[in-house]
Amino acid sequence: ETGVTQSPTHLIKTRGQQVTLRCSSQSGHNTVSWYQQALGQGPQFIFQYYREEENGRGNFPPRFSGLQFPNYSSELNVNALELDDSALYLCASSLMASGIHEQYFGPGTRLTVT
Amino acid sequence: DQQVKQNSPSLSVQEGRISILNCDYTNSMFDYFLWYKKYPAEGPTFLISISSIKDKNEDGRFTVFLNKSAKHLSLHIVPSQPGDSAVYFCAASNNAGNMLTFGGGTRLMVKP
């Protein structure tokens, strides 16, 4: 069974640039969620994708956007990067089914905005 | 406002003793609770969960207790091992199940 993978591992961008992060979900899972984890804090929910549609969004501005592909992999796009976007970005996959709440995380992408 | 809080940023325990990690929540709509463990440079790893219809769930050395009236849950690790040293996050979900709300984490150090 293949776990959740994310790429790249690390990324350095300049303020104002755009970035795309990628995630492959665990086999058998059909849902992908993205979280932002700032230093010293818990992960914060950005949004979730199910059946290639956004299925819930946290308190993040529209310059955070995403995609889910037919193979259930996903991308997180962030436009007009700000210094405060520097964080660990975590992708989690899960199975959309009644009573299932567990999400399984990838290793994350560390984004630094200078 | 923080809907899930872990008030102890760190905890130090001797190997073989019990570790008790605590978590409080404010949102009455939460009906499912999870604990994750995180090592440096890795993503959070799912440990154990509990539904609001239960007050206890056990899996090997890990037991989670839920007190709904107090809006409080705790994770007990018995016996604690040095490999348990990590940051532990509690998380909560409502019946939509699409987002997890995390606490700020507790760093557990198990001393040999």
mmCIF file of N, CA and C in Angstrom, chain A residues 33 35 37 40-45 47-48 55-58 88 90 94 96 99-108 110, chain B residues 31-34 36 38 41-46 48-50 87 89 93-105:
data_model
loop_
_atom_site.group_PDB
_atom_site.id
_atom_site.type_symbol
_atom_site.label_atom_id
_atom_site.label_comp_id
_atom_site.label_asym_id
_atom_site.label_seq_id
_atom_site.Cartn_x
_atom_site.Cartn_y
_atom_site.Cartn_z
ATOM 1 N N SER A 33 -7.163 16.587 1.429
ATOM 2 C CA SER A 33 -7.281 17.836 2.195
ATOM 3 C C SER A 33 -5.905 18.474 2.293
ATOM 4 N N TYR A 35 -3.502 21.341 4.468
ATOM 5 C CA TYR A 35 -3.353 22.064 5.724
ATOM 6 C C TYR A 35 -2.078 22.897 5.679
ATOM 7 N N GLN A 37 0.775 24.469 8.268
ATOM 8 C CA GLN A 37 1.269 24.430 9.645
ATOM 9 C C GLN A 37 2.379 25.446 9.822
ATOM 10 N N GLY A 40 5.492 26.067 15.326
ATOM 11 C CA GLY A 40 5.008 26.071 16.701
ATOM 12 C C GLY A 40 3.503 25.996 16.850
ATOM 13 N N GLN A 41 2.790 25.771 15.746
ATOM 14 C CA GLN A 41 1.325 25.706 15.802
ATOM 15 C C GLN A 41 0.823 24.386 15.238
ATOM 16 N N GLY A 42 -0.452 24.119 15.453
ATOM 17 C CA GLY A 42 -1.068 22.954 14.845
ATOM 18 C C GLY A 42 -1.446 23.233 13.401
ATOM 19 N N PRO A 43 -1.664 22.182 12.612
ATOM 20 C CA PRO A 43 -2.085 22.370 11.220
ATOM 21 C C PRO A 43 -3.433 23.086 11.138
ATOM 22 N N GLN A 44 -3.563 23.961 10.131
ATOM 23 C CA GLN A 44 -4.832 24.669 9.887
ATOM 24 C C GLN A 44 -5.389 24.240 8.537
ATOM 25 N N PHE A 45 -6.678 23.910 8.529
ATOM 26 C CA PHE A 45 -7.349 23.426 7.331
ATOM 27 C C PHE A 45 -7.450 24.524 6.288
ATOM 28 N N PHE A 47 -8.407 23.587 2.560
ATOM 29 C CA PHE A 47 -9.596 23.101 1.854
ATOM 30 C C PHE A 47 -9.481 21.607 1.617
ATOM 31 N N GLN A 48 -10.601 21.041 1.137
ATOM 32 C CA GLN A 48 -10.667 19.625 0.827
ATOM 33 C C GLN A 48 -11.234 19.445 -0.579
ATOM 34 N N ASN A 55 -14.709 20.673 -1.416
ATOM 35 C CA ASN A 55 -15.702 20.148 -0.474
ATOM 36 C C ASN A 55 -15.436 20.695 0.924
ATOM 37 N N GLY A 56 -15.400 21.990 1.023
ATOM 38 C CA GLY A 56 -15.139 22.630 2.305
ATOM 39 C C GLY A 56 -13.872 23.457 2.225
ATOM 40 N N ARG A 57 -13.887 24.603 2.873
ATOM 41 C CA ARG A 57 -12.768 25.533 2.843
ATOM 42 C C ARG A 57 -12.627 26.188 4.201
ATOM 43 N N GLY A 58 -11.388 26.345 4.641
ATOM 44 C CA GLY A 58 -11.104 27.046 5.886
ATOM 45 C C GLY A 58 -10.968 28.542 5.638
ATOM 46 N N LEU A 88 4.873 24.912 6.700
ATOM 47 C CA LEU A 88 4.850 23.540 6.205
ATOM 48 C C LEU A 88 3.459 23.283 5.650
ATOM 49 N N LEU A 90 0.836 20.600 4.384
ATOM 50 C CA LEU A 90 0.561 19.173 4.534
ATOM 51 C C LEU A 90 -0.636 18.771 3.692
ATOM 52 N N SER A 94 -7.971 10.657 2.460
ATOM 53 C CA SER A 94 -8.953 9.915 3.245
ATOM 54 C C SER A 94 -9.969 9.301 2.295
ATOM 55 N N MET A 96 -13.907 9.112 1.564
ATOM 56 C CA MET A 96 -15.182 9.771 1.845
ATOM 57 C C MET A 96 -16.244 8.697 2.024
ATOM 58 N N GLY A 99 -19.095 7.966 8.607
ATOM 59 C CA GLY A 99 -18.439 7.513 9.828
ATOM 60 C C GLY A 99 -16.928 7.493 9.766
ATOM 61 N N ILE A 100 -16.346 7.824 8.629
ATOM 62 C CA ILE A 100 -14.885 7.810 8.533
ATOM 63 C C ILE A 100 -14.369 9.230 8.619
ATOM 64 N N HIS A 101 -13.553 9.500 9.628
ATOM 65 C CA HIS A 101 -13.007 10.829 9.844
ATOM 66 C C HIS A 101 -11.485 10.856 9.745
ATOM 67 N N GLU A 102 -10.844 9.674 9.772
ATOM 68 C CA GLU A 102 -9.386 9.644 9.813
ATOM 69 C C GLU A 102 -8.793 10.143 8.512
ATOM 70 N N GLN A 103 -7.779 10.974 8.624
ATOM 71 C CA GLN A 103 -7.034 11.462 7.475
ATOM 72 C C GLN A 103 -5.576 11.089 7.661
ATOM 73 N N TYR A 104 -4.922 10.761 6.562
ATOM 74 C CA TYR A 104 -3.544 10.264 6.600
ATOM 75 C C TYR A 104 -2.657 11.244 5.854
ATOM 76 N N PHE A 105 -1.613 11.685 6.545
ATOM 77 C CA PHE A 105 -0.813 12.806 6.068
ATOM 78 C C PHE A 105 0.445 12.382 5.320
ATOM 79 N N GLY A 106 0.832 13.222 4.377
ATOM 80 C CA GLY A 106 2.133 13.103 3.742
ATOM 81 C C GLY A 106 3.184 13.819 4.567
ATOM 82 N N PRO A 107 4.439 13.788 4.101
ATOM 83 C CA PRO A 107 5.542 14.374 4.866
ATOM 84 C C PRO A 107 5.576 15.895 4.826
ATOM 85 N N GLY A 108 4.842 16.506 3.889
ATOM 86 C CA GLY A 108 4.776 17.963 3.827
ATOM 87 C C GLY A 108 5.775 18.584 2.862
ATOM 88 N N ARG A 110 7.970 22.126 2.764
ATOM 89 C CA ARG A 110 8.376 23.312 3.519
ATOM 90 C C ARG A 110 8.563 24.466 2.545
ATOM 91 N N ASP B 31 -17.918 15.832 16.974
ATOM 92 C CA ASP B 31 -18.403 14.540 17.440
ATOM 93 C C ASP B 31 -17.420 13.408 17.201
ATOM 94 N N TYR B 32 -16.211 13.749 16.793
ATOM 95 C CA TYR B 32 -15.186 12.724 16.575
ATOM 96 C C TYR B 32 -13.838 13.362 16.874
ATOM 97 N N PHE B 33 -13.000 12.605 17.580
ATOM 98 C CA PHE B 33 -11.737 13.168 18.060
ATOM 99 C C PHE B 33 -10.602 12.212 17.725
ATOM 100 N N LEU B 34 -9.456 12.797 17.360
ATOM 101 C CA LEU B 34 -8.327 12.002 16.906
ATOM 102 C C LEU B 34 -7.048 12.516 17.567
ATOM 103 N N TYR B 36 -2.828 12.535 16.851
ATOM 104 C CA TYR B 36 -1.760 12.333 15.895
ATOM 105 C C TYR B 36 -0.430 12.555 16.600
ATOM 106 N N LYS B 38 3.699 13.474 15.763
ATOM 107 C CA LYS B 38 4.530 14.044 14.699
ATOM 108 C C LYS B 38 5.989 14.078 15.113
ATOM 109 N N ALA B 41 10.404 16.647 10.625
ATOM 110 C CA ALA B 41 10.584 16.363 9.188
ATOM 111 C C ALA B 41 9.668 15.254 8.674
ATOM 112 N N GLU B 42 8.611 14.930 9.417
ATOM 113 C CA GLU B 42 7.610 13.971 8.956
ATOM 114 C C GLU B 42 6.224 14.587 9.104
ATOM 115 N N GLY B 43 5.250 14.031 8.370
ATOM 116 C CA GLY B 43 3.877 14.458 8.558
ATOM 117 C C GLY B 43 3.280 13.813 9.799
ATOM 118 N N PRO B 44 2.163 14.352 10.285
ATOM 119 C CA PRO B 44 1.496 13.734 11.439
ATOM 120 C C PRO B 44 1.070 12.299 11.117
ATOM 121 N N THR B 45 1.232 11.420 12.104
ATOM 122 C CA THR B 45 0.839 10.011 11.968
ATOM 123 C C THR B 45 -0.376 9.760 12.848
ATOM 124 N N PHE B 46 -1.429 9.192 12.270
ATOM 125 C CA PHE B 46 -2.638 8.899 13.037
ATOM 126 C C PHE B 46 -2.351 7.841 14.108
ATOM 127 N N ILE B 48 -4.881 7.206 17.226
ATOM 128 C CA ILE B 48 -6.087 6.622 17.804
ATOM 129 C C ILE B 48 -7.203 7.658 17.726
ATOM 130 N N SER B 49 -8.450 7.179 17.693
ATOM 131 C CA SER B 49 -9.576 8.098 17.611
ATOM 132 C C SER B 49 -10.708 7.629 18.522
ATOM 133 N N ILE B 50 -11.676 8.510 18.697
ATOM 134 C CA ILE B 50 -12.837 8.163 19.515
ATOM 135 C C ILE B 50 -14.046 8.932 19.023
ATOM 136 N N VAL B 87 5.881 15.278 19.045
ATOM 137 C CA VAL B 87 4.811 16.251 19.311
ATOM 138 C C VAL B 87 3.474 15.562 19.056
ATOM 139 N N PHE B 89 -0.645 15.907 18.661
ATOM 140 C CA PHE B 89 -1.730 16.827 18.355
ATOM 141 C C PHE B 89 -3.060 16.133 18.578
ATOM 142 N N SER B 93 -13.425 16.704 14.718
ATOM 143 C CA SER B 93 -14.161 16.720 13.464
ATOM 144 C C SER B 93 -15.652 16.757 13.766
ATOM 145 N N ASN B 94 -16.431 17.385 12.887
ATOM 146 C CA ASN B 94 -17.884 17.306 13.042
ATOM 147 C C ASN B 94 -18.422 16.237 12.109
ATOM 148 N N ASN B 95 -19.739 16.060 12.075
ATOM 149 C CA ASN B 95 -20.262 14.924 11.319
ATOM 150 C C ASN B 95 -20.158 15.107 9.809
ATOM 151 N N ALA B 96 -19.777 16.320 9.353
ATOM 152 C CA ALA B 96 -19.501 16.465 7.924
ATOM 153 C C ALA B 96 -18.202 15.752 7.576
ATOM 154 N N GLY B 97 -17.296 15.698 8.554
ATOM 155 C CA GLY B 97 -16.069 14.933 8.405
ATOM 156 C C GLY B 97 -15.084 15.448 7.385
ATOM 157 N N ASN B 98 -15.249 16.704 6.959
ATOM 158 C CA ASN B 98 -14.361 17.141 5.886
ATOM 159 C C ASN B 98 -13.166 17.940 6.383
ATOM 160 N N MET B 99 -13.178 18.385 7.623
ATOM 161 C CA MET B 99 -12.023 19.122 8.093
ATOM 162 C C MET B 99 -11.691 18.716 9.523
ATOM 163 N N LEU B 100 -10.405 18.710 9.797
ATOM 164 C CA LEU B 100 -9.932 18.476 11.148
ATOM 165 C C LEU B 100 -9.485 19.810 11.735
ATOM 166 N N THR B 101 -9.899 20.077 12.973
ATOM 167 C CA THR B 101 -9.454 21.254 13.706
ATOM 168 C C THR B 101 -8.456 20.786 14.748
ATOM 169 N N PHE B 102 -7.229 21.299 14.673
ATOM 170 C CA PHE B 102 -6.140 20.812 15.510
ATOM 171 C C PHE B 102 -5.882 21.732 16.690
ATOM 172 N N GLY B 103 -5.392 21.132 17.765
ATOM 173 C CA GLY B 103 -4.814 21.883 18.856
ATOM 174 C C GLY B 103 -3.387 22.284 18.506
ATOM 175 N N GLY B 104 -2.747 23.022 19.413
ATOM 176 C CA GLY B 104 -1.409 23.538 19.137
ATOM 177 C C GLY B 104 -0.278 22.537 19.369
ATOM 178 N N GLY B 105 -0.612 21.379 19.954
ATOM 179 C CA GLY B 105 0.399 20.343 20.131
ATOM 180 C C GLY B 105 1.034 20.356 21.517
#
